[in-house]
JSON list of C-alpha atoms and ligand atoms in Angstrom, two decimals:
[
{"chain": "A", "resi": 1, "resn": "MET", "atom": "CA", "xyz": [-18.00, 3.04, 0.61]},
{"chain": "A", "resi": 2, "resn": "LYS", "atom": "CA", "xyz": [-14.63, 1.42, 0.68]},
{"chain": "A", "resi": 3, "resn": "TYR", "atom": "CA", "xyz": [-13.56, -0.81, 3.56]},
{"chain": "A", "resi": 4, "resn": "ALA", "atom": "CA", "xyz": [-10.11, -1.68, 4.80]},
{"chain": "A", "resi": 5, "resn": "ILE", "atom": "CA", "xyz": [-10.25, -5.10, 6.46]},
{"chain": "A", "resi": 6, "resn": "ILE", "atom": "CA", "xyz": [-7.29, -5.59, 8.77]},
{"chain": "A", "resi": 7, "resn": "ALA", "atom": "CA", "xyz": [-6.32, -8.64, 10.84]},
{"chain": "A", "resi": 8, "resn": "ASP", "atom": "CA", "xyz": [-3.59, -9.97, 13.10]},
{"chain": "A", "resi": 9, "resn": "ILE", "atom": "CA", "xyz": [-1.87, -6.68, 13.88]},
{"chain": "A", "resi": 10, "resn": "HIS", "atom": "CA", "xyz": [-0.05, -8.45, 16.72]},
{"chain": "A", "resi": 11, "resn": "GLY", "atom": "CA", "xyz": [1.38, -5.35, 18.35]},
{"chain": "A", "resi": 12, "resn": "ASN", "atom": "CA", "xyz": [3.37, -4.33, 15.28]},
{"chain": "A", "resi": 13, "resn": "LEU", "atom": "CA", "xyz": [2.98, -0.55, 15.32]},
{"chain": "A", "resi": 14, "resn": "GLU", "atom": "CA", "xyz": [5.20, 0.15, 12.30]},
{"chain": "A", "resi": 15, "resn": "ALA", "atom": "CA", "xyz": [3.18, -2.26, 10.15]},
{"chain": "A", "resi": 16, "resn": "LEU", "atom": "CA", "xyz": [-0.12, -0.82, 11.38]},
{"chain": "A", "resi": 17, "resn": "GLN", "atom": "CA", "xyz": [1.01, 2.73, 10.60]},
{"chain": "A", "resi": 18, "resn": "ALA", "atom": "CA", "xyz": [1.99, 1.71, 7.07]},
{"chain": "A", "resi": 19, "resn": "VAL", "atom": "CA", "xyz": [-1.40, 0.07, 6.56]},
{"chain": "A", "resi": 20, "resn": "LEU", "atom": "CA", "xyz": [-3.37, 3.06, 7.83]},
{"chain": "A", "resi": 21, "resn": "LYS", "atom": "CA", "xyz": [-1.36, 5.43, 5.64]},
{"chain": "A", "resi": 22, "resn": "ASP", "atom": "CA", "xyz": [-1.96, 3.26, 2.58]},
{"chain": "A", "resi": 23, "resn": "ALA", "atom": "CA", "xyz": [-5.67, 2.92, 3.39]},
{"chain": "A", "resi": 24, "resn": "LYS", "atom": "CA", "xyz": [-5.97, 6.71, 3.38]},
{"chain": "A", "resi": 25, "resn": "GLU", "atom": "CA", "xyz": [-4.24, 6.89, 0.01]},
{"chain": "A", "resi": 26, "resn": "GLN", "atom": "CA", "xyz": [-6.63, 4.19, -1.25]},
{"chain": "A", "resi": 27, "resn": "ALA", "atom": "CA", "xyz": [-9.58, 6.43, -0.26]},
{"chain": "A", "resi": 28, "resn": "VAL", "atom": "CA", "xyz": [-10.81, 3.97, 2.35]},
{"chain": "A", "resi": 29, "resn": "THR", "atom": "CA", "xyz": [-13.86, 5.30, 4.23]},
{"chain": "A", "resi": 30, "resn": "HIS", "atom": "CA", "xyz": [-14.53, 2.44, 6.69]},
{"chain": "A", "resi": 31, "resn": "TYR", "atom": "CA", "xyz": [-12.50, -0.08, 8.67]},
{"chain": "A", "resi": 32, "resn": "ALA", "atom": "CA", "xyz": [-13.02, -3.46, 10.29]},
{"chain": "A", "resi": 33, "resn": "CYS", "atom": "CA", "xyz": [-10.57, -5.55, 12.33]},
{"chain": "A", "resi": 34, "resn": "LEU", "atom": "CA", "xyz": [-10.52, -9.33, 12.62]},
{"chain": "A", "resi": 35, "resn": "GLY", "atom": "CA", "xyz": [-8.74, -9.61, 15.94]},
{"chain": "A", "resi": 36, "resn": "ASP", "atom": "CA", "xyz": [-5.33, -10.44, 17.39]},
{"chain": "A", "resi": 37, "resn": "VAL", "atom": "CA", "xyz": [-4.59, -6.76, 17.88]},
{"chain": "A", "resi": 38, "resn": "VAL", "atom": "CA", "xyz": [-2.03, -7.83, 20.47]},
{"chain": "A", "resi": 39, "resn": "GLY", "atom": "CA", "xyz": [0.52, -10.62, 21.00]},
{"chain": "A", "resi": 40, "resn": "TYR", "atom": "CA", "xyz": [4.04, -11.14, 19.53]},
{"chain": "A", "resi": 41, "resn": "GLY", "atom": "CA", "xyz": [4.97, -7.52, 18.76]},
{"chain": "A", "resi": 42, "resn": "ALA", "atom": "CA", "xyz": [6.44, -4.89, 21.07]},
{"chain": "A", "resi": 43, "resn": "ASN", "atom": "CA", "xyz": [3.64, -2.28, 20.86]},
{"chain": "A", "resi": 44, "resn": "PRO", "atom": "CA", "xyz": [0.41, -4.03, 21.83]},
{"chain": "A", "resi": 45, "resn": "LYS", "atom": "CA", "xyz": [-0.82, -1.08, 23.90]},
{"chain": "A", "resi": 46, "resn": "GLU", "atom": "CA", "xyz": [-0.16, 1.46, 21.14]},
{"chain": "A", "resi": 47, "resn": "CYS", "atom": "CA", "xyz": [-1.90, -0.70, 18.51]},
{"chain": "A", "resi": 48, "resn": "LEU", "atom": "CA", "xyz": [-4.88, -1.25, 20.78]},
{"chain": "A", "resi": 49, "resn": "ASP", "atom": "CA", "xyz": [-5.12, 2.50, 21.47]},
{"chain": "A", "resi": 50, "resn": "ILE", "atom": "CA", "xyz": [-5.20, 3.27, 17.73]},
{"chain": "A", "resi": 51, "resn": "VAL", "atom": "CA", "xyz": [-7.88, 0.69, 16.96]},
{"chain": "A", "resi": 52, "resn": "ARG", "atom": "CA", "xyz": [-9.96, 1.84, 19.91]},
{"chain": "A", "resi": 53, "resn": "GLU", "atom": "CA", "xyz": [-9.58, 5.56, 19.19]},
{"chain": "A", "resi": 54, "resn": "MET", "atom": "CA", "xyz": [-10.50, 5.05, 15.53]},
{"chain": "A", "resi": 55, "resn": "LYS", "atom": "CA", "xyz": [-13.54, 3.10, 16.79]},
{"chain": "A", "resi": 56, "resn": "ILE", "atom": "CA", "xyz": [-12.75, 0.31, 14.34]},
{"chain": "A", "resi": 57, "resn": "PRO", "atom": "CA", "xyz": [-15.32, -2.50, 14.67]},
{"chain": "A", "resi": 58, "resn": "THR", "atom": "CA", "xyz": [-13.21, -5.38, 15.99]},
{"chain": "A", "resi": 59, "resn": "ILE", "atom": "CA", "xyz": [-13.80, -9.01, 16.87]},
{"chain": "A", "resi": 60, "resn": "LYS", "atom": "CA", "xyz": [-11.81, -11.26, 19.21]},
{"chain": "A", "resi": 61, "resn": "GLY", "atom": "CA", "xyz": [-8.74, -13.29, 18.30]},
{"chain": "A", "resi": 62, "resn": "ASN", "atom": "CA", "xyz": [-7.12, -16.04, 20.34]},
{"chain": "A", "resi": 63, "resn": "HIS", "atom": "CA", "xyz": [-4.31, -13.75, 21.54]},
{"chain": "A", "resi": 64, "resn": "ASP", "atom": "CA", "xyz": [-6.85, -11.11, 22.58]},
{"chain": "A", "resi": 65, "resn": "GLU", "atom": "CA", "xyz": [-8.70, -13.81, 24.47]},
{"chain": "A", "resi": 66, "resn": "TYR", "atom": "CA", "xyz": [-5.72, -15.30, 26.28]},
{"chain": "A", "resi": 67, "resn": "CYS", "atom": "CA", "xyz": [-4.21, -11.91, 27.01]},
{"chain": "A", "resi": 68, "resn": "SER", "atom": "CA", "xyz": [-7.42, -10.70, 28.67]},
{"chain": "A", "resi": 69, "resn": "SER", "atom": "CA", "xyz": [-8.63, -13.91, 30.28]},
{"chain": "A", "resi": 70, "resn": "GLY", "atom": "CA", "xyz": [-5.94, -14.35, 32.93]},
{"chain": "A", "resi": 71, "resn": "LYS", "atom": "CA", "xyz": [-5.76, -18.05, 31.98]},
{"chain": "A", "resi": 72, "resn": "ASP", "atom": "CA", "xyz": [-2.46, -19.79, 31.48]},
{"chain": "A", "resi": 73, "resn": "PRO", "atom": "CA", "xyz": [-1.93, -19.79, 27.70]},
{"chain": "A", "resi": 74, "resn": "GLU", "atom": "CA", "xyz": [-1.63, -23.58, 27.38]},
{"chain": "A", "resi": 75, "resn": "GLY", "atom": "CA", "xyz": [-1.65, -25.00, 23.88]},
{"chain": "A", "resi": 76, "resn": "PHE", "atom": "CA", "xyz": [0.46, -22.15, 22.56]},
{"chain": "A", "resi": 77, "resn": "ASN", "atom": "CA", "xyz": [4.05, -22.66, 21.52]},
{"chain": "A", "resi": 78, "resn": "GLU", "atom": "CA", "xyz": [6.71, -21.33, 23.87]},
{"chain": "A", "resi": 79, "resn": "TYR", "atom": "CA", "xyz": [7.24, -18.05, 21.93]},
{"chain": "A", "resi": 80, "resn": "ALA", "atom": "CA", "xyz": [3.55, -17.28, 21.81]},
{"chain": "A", "resi": 81, "resn": "ARG", "atom": "CA", "xyz": [3.11, -18.15, 25.47]},
{"chain": "A", "resi": 82, "resn": "GLU", "atom": "CA", "xyz": [5.96, -15.88, 26.52]},
{"chain": "A", "resi": 83, "resn": "ALA", "atom": "CA", "xyz": [4.60, -13.09, 24.32]},
{"chain": "A", "resi": 84, "resn": "ILE", "atom": "CA", "xyz": [1.12, -13.40, 25.81]},
{"chain": "A", "resi": 85, "resn": "LEU", "atom": "CA", "xyz": [2.42, -13.17, 29.37]},
{"chain": "A", "resi": 86, "resn": "TRP", "atom": "CA", "xyz": [4.59, -10.16, 28.44]},
{"chain": "A", "resi": 87, "resn": "THR", "atom": "CA", "xyz": [1.70, -8.51, 26.57]},
{"chain": "A", "resi": 88, "resn": "ARG", "atom": "CA", "xyz": [-0.67, -8.98, 29.48]},
{"chain": "A", "resi": 89, "resn": "ALA", "atom": "CA", "xyz": [1.75, -7.03, 31.68]},
{"chain": "A", "resi": 90, "resn": "GLN", "atom": "CA", "xyz": [1.69, -4.04, 29.28]},
{"chain": "A", "resi": 91, "resn": "MET", "atom": "CA", "xyz": [-2.07, -3.56, 29.48]},
{"chain": "A", "resi": 92, "resn": "THR", "atom": "CA", "xyz": [-4.16, -1.44, 31.81]},
{"chain": "A", "resi": 93, "resn": "GLU", "atom": "CA", "xyz": [-7.35, -2.81, 33.37]},
{"chain": "A", "resi": 94, "resn": "ASP", "atom": "CA", "xyz": [-9.33, -0.84, 30.77]},
{"chain": "A", "resi": 95, "resn": "ASP", "atom": "CA", "xyz": [-7.35, -2.36, 27.92]},
{"chain": "A", "resi": 96, "resn": "LEU", "atom": "CA", "xyz": [-7.93, -5.88, 29.24]},
{"chain": "A", "resi": 97, "resn": "LYS", "atom": "CA", "xyz": [-11.63, -5.19, 29.61]},
{"chain": "A", "resi": 98, "resn": "TRP", "atom": "CA", "xyz": [-11.81, -3.84, 26.05]},
{"chain": "A", "resi": 99, "resn": "LEU", "atom": "CA", "xyz": [-10.16, -7.02, 24.77]},
{"chain": "A", "resi": 100, "resn": "LYS", "atom": "CA", "xyz": [-12.32, -9.26, 26.92]},
{"chain": "A", "resi": 101, "resn": "ASP", "atom": "CA", "xyz": [-15.55, -7.63, 25.74]},
{"chain": "A", "resi": 102, "resn": "LEU", "atom": "CA", "xyz": [-14.83, -8.25, 22.05]},
{"chain": "A", "resi": 103, "resn": "LYS", "atom": "CA", "xyz": [-17.32, -10.57, 20.31]},
{"chain": "A", "resi": 104, "resn": "TYR", "atom": "CA", "xyz": [-16.33, -13.64, 18.28]},
{"chain": "A", "resi": 105, "resn": "ILE", "atom": "CA", "xyz": [-18.50, -12.78, 15.28]},
{"chain": "A", "resi": 106, "resn": "ARG", "atom": "CA", "xyz": [-19.92, -9.59, 13.82]},
{"chain": "A", "resi": 107, "resn": "ILE", "atom": "CA", "xyz": [-22.05, -8.93, 10.78]},
{"chain": "A", "resi": 108, "resn": "MET", "atom": "CA", "xyz": [-21.64, -5.61, 8.94]},
{"chain": "A", "resi": 109, "resn": "ALA", "atom": "CA", "xyz": [-23.23, -4.58, 5.64]},
{"chain": "A", "resi": 110, "resn": "ASN", "atom": "CA", "xyz": [-23.06, -7.74, 3.49]},
{"chain": "A", "resi": 111, "resn": "PHE", "atom": "CA", "xyz": [-20.18, -9.41, 5.27]},
{"chain": "A", "resi": 112, "resn": "THR", "atom": "CA", "xyz": [-19.33, -11.32, 8.44]},
{"chain": "A", "resi": 113, "resn": "LEU", "atom": "CA", "xyz": [-16.18, -10.92, 10.52]},
{"chain": "A", "resi": 114, "resn": "VAL", "atom": "CA", "xyz": [-14.62, -13.87, 12.33]},
{"chain": "A", "resi": 115, "resn": "HIS", "atom": "CA", "xyz": [-11.07, -14.54, 13.51]},
{"chain": "A", "resi": 116, "resn": "SER", "atom": "CA", "xyz": [-10.78, -18.30, 12.97]},
{"chain": "A", "resi": 117, "resn": "THR", "atom": "CA", "xyz": [-13.80, -20.25, 11.59]},
{"chain": "A", "resi": 118, "resn": "LEU", "atom": "CA", "xyz": [-17.58, -19.86, 11.57]},
{"chain": "A", "resi": 119, "resn": "ASP", "atom": "CA", "xyz": [-18.12, -23.50, 12.62]},
{"chain": "A", "resi": 120, "resn": "GLY", "atom": "CA", "xyz": [-16.13, -22.92, 15.83]},
{"chain": "A", "resi": 121, "resn": "PRO", "atom": "CA", "xyz": [-15.43, -19.21, 16.28]},
{"chain": "A", "resi": 122, "resn": "ASN", "atom": "CA", "xyz": [-14.09, -19.70, 19.81]},
{"chain": "A", "resi": 123, "resn": "HIS", "atom": "CA", "xyz": [-12.23, -22.97, 19.15]},
{"chain": "A", "resi": 124, "resn": "TRP", "atom": "CA", "xyz": [-9.50, -21.36, 17.08]},
{"chain": "A", "resi": 125, "resn": "GLY", "atom": "CA", "xyz": [-9.32, -23.88, 14.27]},
{"chain": "A", "resi": 126, "resn": "TYR", "atom": "CA", "xyz": [-7.53, -22.97, 11.05]},
{"chain": "A", "resi": 127, "resn": "ILE", "atom": "CA", "xyz": [-8.81, -22.67, 7.48]},
{"chain": "A", "resi": 128, "resn": "PHE", "atom": "CA", "xyz": [-6.00, -23.53, 5.09]},
{"chain": "A", "resi": 129, "resn": "ASP", "atom": "CA", "xyz": [-7.80, -25.70, 2.53]},
{"chain": "A", "resi": 130, "resn": "LYS", "atom": "CA", "xyz": [-11.16, -26.15, 0.85]},
{"chain": "A", "resi": 131, "resn": "LEU", "atom": "CA", "xyz": [-12.27, -28.93, 3.22]},
{"chain": "A", "resi": 132, "resn": "GLU", "atom": "CA", "xyz": [-11.83, -26.60, 6.18]},
{"chain": "A", "resi": 133, "resn": "ALA", "atom": "CA", "xyz": [-13.53, -23.81, 4.22]},
{"chain": "A", "resi": 134, "resn": "ALA", "atom": "CA", "xyz": [-16.41, -26.17, 3.37]},
{"chain": "A", "resi": 135, "resn": "ALA", "atom": "CA", "xyz": [-16.99, -26.76, 7.11]},
{"chain": "A", "resi": 136, "resn": "SER", "atom": "CA", "xyz": [-17.34, -23.03, 7.73]},
{"chain": "A", "resi": 137, "resn": "PHE", "atom": "CA", "xyz": [-19.56, -22.10, 4.75]},
{"chain": "A", "resi": 138, "resn": "PRO", "atom": "CA", "xyz": [-22.85, -23.60, 6.08]},
{"chain": "A", "resi": 139, "resn": "TYR", "atom": "CA", "xyz": [-22.71, -21.12, 8.99]},
{"chain": "A", "resi": 140, "resn": "GLN", "atom": "CA", "xyz": [-22.15, -18.13, 6.73]},
{"chain": "A", "resi": 141, "resn": "GLN", "atom": "CA", "xyz": [-25.29, -16.02, 6.39]},
{"chain": "A", "resi": 142, "resn": "THR", "atom": "CA", "xyz": [-23.79, -13.21, 4.33]},
{"chain": "A", "resi": 143, "resn": "PRO", "atom": "CA", "xyz": [-22.35, -13.30, 0.80]},
{"chain": "A", "resi": 144, "resn": "LEU", "atom": "CA", "xyz": [-18.90, -12.51, 2.18]},
{"chain": "A", "resi": 145, "resn": "CYS", "atom": "CA", "xyz": [-16.99, -13.51, 5.26]},
{"chain": "A", "resi": 146, "resn": "PHE", "atom": "CA", "xyz": [-13.57, -12.17, 6.16]},
{"chain": "A", "resi": 147, "resn": "PHE", "atom": "CA", "xyz": [-11.31, -14.12, 8.50]},
{"chain": "A", "resi": 148, "resn": "GLY", "atom": "CA", "xyz": [-7.75, -14.11, 9.86]},
{"chain": "A", "resi": 149, "resn": "HIS", "atom": "CA", "xyz": [-5.79, -16.36, 12.24]},
{"chain": "A", "resi": 150, "resn": "THR", "atom": "CA", "xyz": [-3.63, -18.23, 9.69]},
{"chain": "A", "resi": 151, "resn": "HIS", "atom": "CA", "xyz": [-1.83, -15.07, 8.51]},
{"chain": "A", "resi": 152, "resn": "VAL", "atom": "CA", "xyz": [-2.04, -16.56, 4.99]},
{"chain": "A", "resi": 153, "resn": "PRO", "atom": "CA", "xyz": [-4.17, -14.64, 2.48]},
{"chain": "A", "resi": 154, "resn": "LEU", "atom": "CA", "xyz": [-6.42, -17.12, 0.67]},
{"chain": "A", "resi": 155, "resn": "ALA", "atom": "CA", "xyz": [-9.88, -16.77, -0.88]},
{"chain": "A", "resi": 156, "resn": "PHE", "atom": "CA", "xyz": [-12.48, -19.57, -1.02]},
{"chain": "A", "resi": 157, "resn": "ILE", "atom": "CA", "xyz": [-15.58, -19.46, -3.20]},
{"chain": "A", "resi": 158, "resn": "ARG", "atom": "CA", "xyz": [-18.67, -21.60, -2.92]},
{"chain": "A", "resi": 159, "resn": "ASP", "atom": "CA", "xyz": [-21.06, -21.97, -5.84]},
{"chain": "A", "resi": 160, "resn": "THR", "atom": "CA", "xyz": [-21.67, -25.54, -7.01]},
{"chain": "A", "resi": 161, "resn": "ALA", "atom": "CA", "xyz": [-18.56, -26.64, -5.13]},
{"chain": "A", "resi": 162, "resn": "VAL", "atom": "CA", "xyz": [-15.92, -25.07, -2.91]},
{"chain": "A", "resi": 163, "resn": "ARG", "atom": "CA", "xyz": [-12.67, -23.94, -4.47]},
{"chain": "A", "resi": 164, "resn": "GLY", "atom": "CA", "xyz": [-9.96, -21.55, -3.44]},
{"chain": "A", "resi": 165, "resn": "GLY", "atom": "CA", "xyz": [-6.42, -20.31, -3.64]},
{"chain": "A", "resi": 166, "resn": "THR", "atom": "CA", "xyz": [-4.21, -17.27, -3.48]},
{"chain": "A", "resi": 167, "resn": "TYR", "atom": "CA", "xyz": [-5.45, -13.97, -4.86]},
{"chain": "A", "resi": 168, "resn": "SER", "atom": "CA", "xyz": [-4.49, -10.37, -5.38]},
{"chain": "A", "resi": 169, "resn": "LYS", "atom": "CA", "xyz": [-7.56, -8.76, -6.98]},
{"chain": "A", "resi": 170, "resn": "PHE", "atom": "CA", "xyz": [-11.03, -9.96, -7.97]},
{"chain": "A", "resi": 171, "resn": "LYS", "atom": "CA", "xyz": [-14.65, -8.89, -8.17]},
{"chain": "A", "resi": 172, "resn": "ILE", "atom": "CA", "xyz": [-17.46, -10.29, -6.04]},
{"chain": "A", "resi": 173, "resn": "GLU", "atom": "CA", "xyz": [-20.17, -11.93, -8.18]},
{"chain": "A", "resi": 174, "resn": "ALA", "atom": "CA", "xyz": [-23.80, -12.42, -7.17]},
{"chain": "A", "resi": 175, "resn": "GLY", "atom": "CA", "xyz": [-25.01, -15.91, -6.24]},
{"chain": "A", "resi": 176, "resn": "ARG", "atom": "CA", "xyz": [-21.74, -17.03, -4.73]},
{"chain": "A", "resi": 177, "resn": "LYS", "atom": "CA", "xyz": [-20.36, -17.08, -1.23]},
{"chain": "A", "resi": 178, "resn": "TYR", "atom": "CA", "xyz": [-16.86, -15.91, -0.43]},
{"chain": "A", "resi": 179, "resn": "LEU", "atom": "CA", "xyz": [-14.68, -16.75, 2.56]},
{"chain": "A", "resi": 180, "resn": "ILE", "atom": "CA", "xyz": [-11.61, -14.57, 2.43]},
{"chain": "A", "resi": 181, "resn": "ASN", "atom": "CA", "xyz": [-8.50, -14.46, 4.57]},
{"chain": "A", "resi": 182, "resn": "VAL", "atom": "CA", "xyz": [-7.09, -10.94, 4.50]},
{"chain": "A", "resi": 183, "resn": "GLY", "atom": "CA", "xyz": [-3.53, -11.80, 5.56]},
{"chain": "A", "resi": 184, "resn": "SER", "atom": "CA", "xyz": [-1.77, -10.33, 8.59]},
{"chain": "A", "resi": 185, "resn": "VAL", "atom": "CA", "xyz": [-0.80, -6.72, 9.22]},
{"chain": "A", "resi": 186, "resn": "GLY", "atom": "CA", "xyz": [1.89, -7.48, 11.76]},
{"chain": "A", "resi": 187, "resn": "GLN", "atom": "CA", "xyz": [3.29, -10.97, 11.18]},
{"chain": "A", "resi": 188, "resn": "SER", "atom": "CA", "xyz": [3.15, -12.36, 7.66]},
{"chain": "A", "resi": 189, "resn": "ARG", "atom": "CA", "xyz": [3.42, -16.16, 7.34]},
{"chain": "A", "resi": 190, "resn": "ASP", "atom": "CA", "xyz": [3.12, -16.89, 3.64]},
{"chain": "A", "resi": 191, "resn": "GLY", "atom": "CA", "xyz": [6.73, -16.08, 2.84]},
{"chain": "A", "resi": 192, "resn": "VAL", "atom": "CA", "xyz": [5.99, -12.50, 1.78]},
{"chain": "A", "resi": 193, "resn": "ALA", "atom": "CA", "xyz": [7.53, -10.34, 4.51]},
{"chain": "A", "resi": 194, "resn": "LYS", "atom": "CA", "xyz": [5.18, -7.37, 4.21]},
{"chain": "A", "resi": 195, "resn": "ALA", "atom": "CA", "xyz": [2.31, -5.72, 6.06]},
{"chain": "A", "resi": 196, "resn": "THR", "atom": "CA", "xyz": [-0.85, -7.12, 4.49]},
{"chain": "A", "resi": 197, "resn": "TYR", "atom": "CA", "xyz": [-4.51, -6.08, 4.46]},
{"chain": "A", "resi": 198, "resn": "LEU", "atom": "CA", "xyz": [-7.45, -5.98, 2.08]},
{"chain": "A", "resi": 199, "resn": "THR", "atom": "CA", "xyz": [-9.64, -3.28, 0.58]},
{"chain": "A", "resi": 200, "resn": "TYR", "atom": "CA", "xyz": [-13.25, -3.97, -0.35]},
{"chain": "A", "resi": 201, "resn": "ASP", "atom": "CA", "xyz": [-15.19, -1.48, -2.46]},
{"chain": "A", "resi": 202, "resn": "ILE", "atom": "CA", "xyz": [-18.74, -2.29, -1.53]},
{"chain": "A", "resi": 203, "resn": "ASN", "atom": "CA", "xyz": [-20.24, -0.51, -4.58]},
{"chain": "A", "resi": 204, "resn": "SER", "atom": "CA", "xyz": [-18.15, -2.12, -7.29]},
{"chain": "A", "resi": 205, "resn": "GLY", "atom": "CA", "xyz": [-17.51, -5.41, -5.44]},
{"chain": "A", "resi": 206, "resn": "GLN", "atom": "CA", "xyz": [-13.79, -5.04, -6.00]},
{"chain": "A", "resi": 207, "resn": "ILE", "atom": "CA", "xyz": [-11.49, -6.87, -3.59]},
{"chain": "A", "resi": 208, "resn": "GLU", "atom": "CA", "xyz": [-7.82, -6.01, -3.49]},
{"chain": "A", "resi": 209, "resn": "LEU", "atom": "CA", "xyz": [-5.04, -7.46, -1.36]},
{"chain": "A", "resi": 210, "resn": "ARG", "atom": "CA", "xyz": [-2.53, -4.79, -0.36]},
{"chain": "A", "resi": 211, "resn": "ARG", "atom": "CA", "xyz": [1.03, -5.78, 0.58]},
{"chain": "A", "resi": 212, "resn": "LEU", "atom": "CA", "xyz": [3.30, -3.07, 1.91]},
{"chain": "A", "resi": 213, "resn": "ASP", "atom": "CA", "xyz": [6.86, -2.48, 2.94]},
{"chain": "A", "resi": 214, "resn": "TYR", "atom": "CA", "xyz": [7.18, -0.97, 6.39]},
{"chain": "A", "resi": 215, "resn": "ASP", "atom": "CA", "xyz": [9.87, -0.06, 8.89]},
{"chain": "A", "resi": 216, "resn": "MET", "atom": "CA", "xyz": [10.58, -3.66, 9.84]},
{"chain": "A", "resi": 217, "resn": "ASP", "atom": "CA", "xyz": [14.01, -2.89, 11.33]},
{"chain": "A", "resi": 218, "resn": "THR", "atom": "CA", "xyz": [12.43, -0.72, 13.99]},
{"chain": "A", "resi": 219, "resn": "ALA", "atom": "CA", "xyz": [9.75, -3.33, 14.75]},
{"chain": "A", "resi": 220, "resn": "MET", "atom": "CA", "xyz": [12.45, -6.03, 15.11]},
{"chain": "A", "resi": 221, "resn": "ASP", "atom": "CA", "xyz": [14.62, -3.79, 17.23]},
{"chain": "A", "resi": 222, "resn": "LYS", "atom": "CA", "xyz": [11.79, -3.08, 19.64]},
{"chain": "A", "resi": 223, "resn": "ILE", "atom": "CA", "xyz": [11.04, -6.81, 20.03]},
{"chain": "A", "resi": 224, "resn": "ARG", "atom": "CA", "xyz": [14.66, -7.43, 21.00]},
{"chain": "A", "resi": 225, "resn": "LYS", "atom": "CA", "xyz": [14.78, -4.45, 23.37]},
{"chain": "A", "resi": 226, "resn": "ALA", "atom": "CA", "xyz": [11.58, -5.63, 25.07]},
{"chain": "A", "resi": 227, "resn": "GLY", "atom": "CA", "xyz": [13.32, -8.94, 25.82]},
{"chain": "A", "resi": 228, "resn": "LEU", "atom": "CA", "xyz": [10.79, -10.92, 23.76]},
{"chain": "A", "resi": 229, "resn": "PRO", "atom": "CA", "xyz": [12.03, -14.14, 22.08]},
{"chain": "A", "resi": 230, "resn": "GLU", "atom": "CA", "xyz": [14.49, -13.51, 19.22]},
{"chain": "A", "resi": 231, "resn": "ARG", "atom": "CA", "xyz": [12.42, -15.73, 16.94]},
{"chain": "A", "resi": 232, "resn": "LEU", "atom": "CA", "xyz": [9.62, -13.16, 17.05]},
{"chain": "A", "resi": 233, "resn": "ALA", "atom": "CA", "xyz": [11.98, -10.60, 15.52]},
{"chain": "A", "resi": 234, "resn": "THR", "atom": "CA", "xyz": [13.55, -12.81, 12.85]},
{"chain": "A", "resi": 235, "resn": "ARG", "atom": "CA", "xyz": [10.27, -14.25, 11.63]},
{"chain": "A", "resi": 236, "resn": "LEU", "atom": "CA", "xyz": [9.12, -10.77, 10.57]},
{"chain": "A", "resi": 237, "resn": "ALA", "atom": "CA", "xyz": [11.96, -10.64, 8.06]},
{"chain": "A", "resi": 238, "resn": "GLU", "atom": "CA", "xyz": [11.38, -14.24, 6.95]},
{"chain": "A", "resi": 239, "resn": "GLY", "atom": "CA", "xyz": [7.65, -13.85, 6.56]},
{"chain": "A", "resi": 240, "resn": "HIS", "atom": "CA", "xyz": [7.07, -17.20, 8.30]},
{"chain": "B", "resi": 1, "resn": "ZN", "atom": "ZN1", "xyz": [-2.80, -14.06, 14.76]}
]
């Protein structure tokens, strides 16, 4: 069994297609999605349709929540707010219900899925450092937990203490807990302008971060044509 863990697709169809193609080539057999299927990109509906049709177990991100809640997206920056309002208008009632019904946390096999943090899964806090990771670990009941939200792939390990950092490949070891950010499919923010996801081979314990080129020009073009803020196009190329 080999999982592809994907997060923060953010309506970027070209990036999602590149990820799904690569996952096939990597002999992935199962998928899981950490939320924020929609928001920012120009193809939220198409991305949602793919995730739903593939029956990918998915949990709720903050964009999914605000898009489907009908609430005014206060607390978001102006670009995000505009994108949420635009995204909401692209969705059918069924789509909004699907997003609304997503859970904040899910446990599968030996891992947990959460968008932001386990200590406040619906408060949308960020885990960037080991102090923030240390606050989440006590709530983690499985050896592994995958999360998204920051769009920055980092892995934290707890044994005698909590430590963490960037990663590309490593093996899960017994007796430790792992809290792993899988990066973002559709809007990278760690300076690497690629579509990012993770594979997890459940038999060997091998974790691998996958970073892929995709048709970014088309994705940027569509954002501009949709009348979404220019910044949402340029940041794809900047990876920030
Ligand atoms: Zn996100």
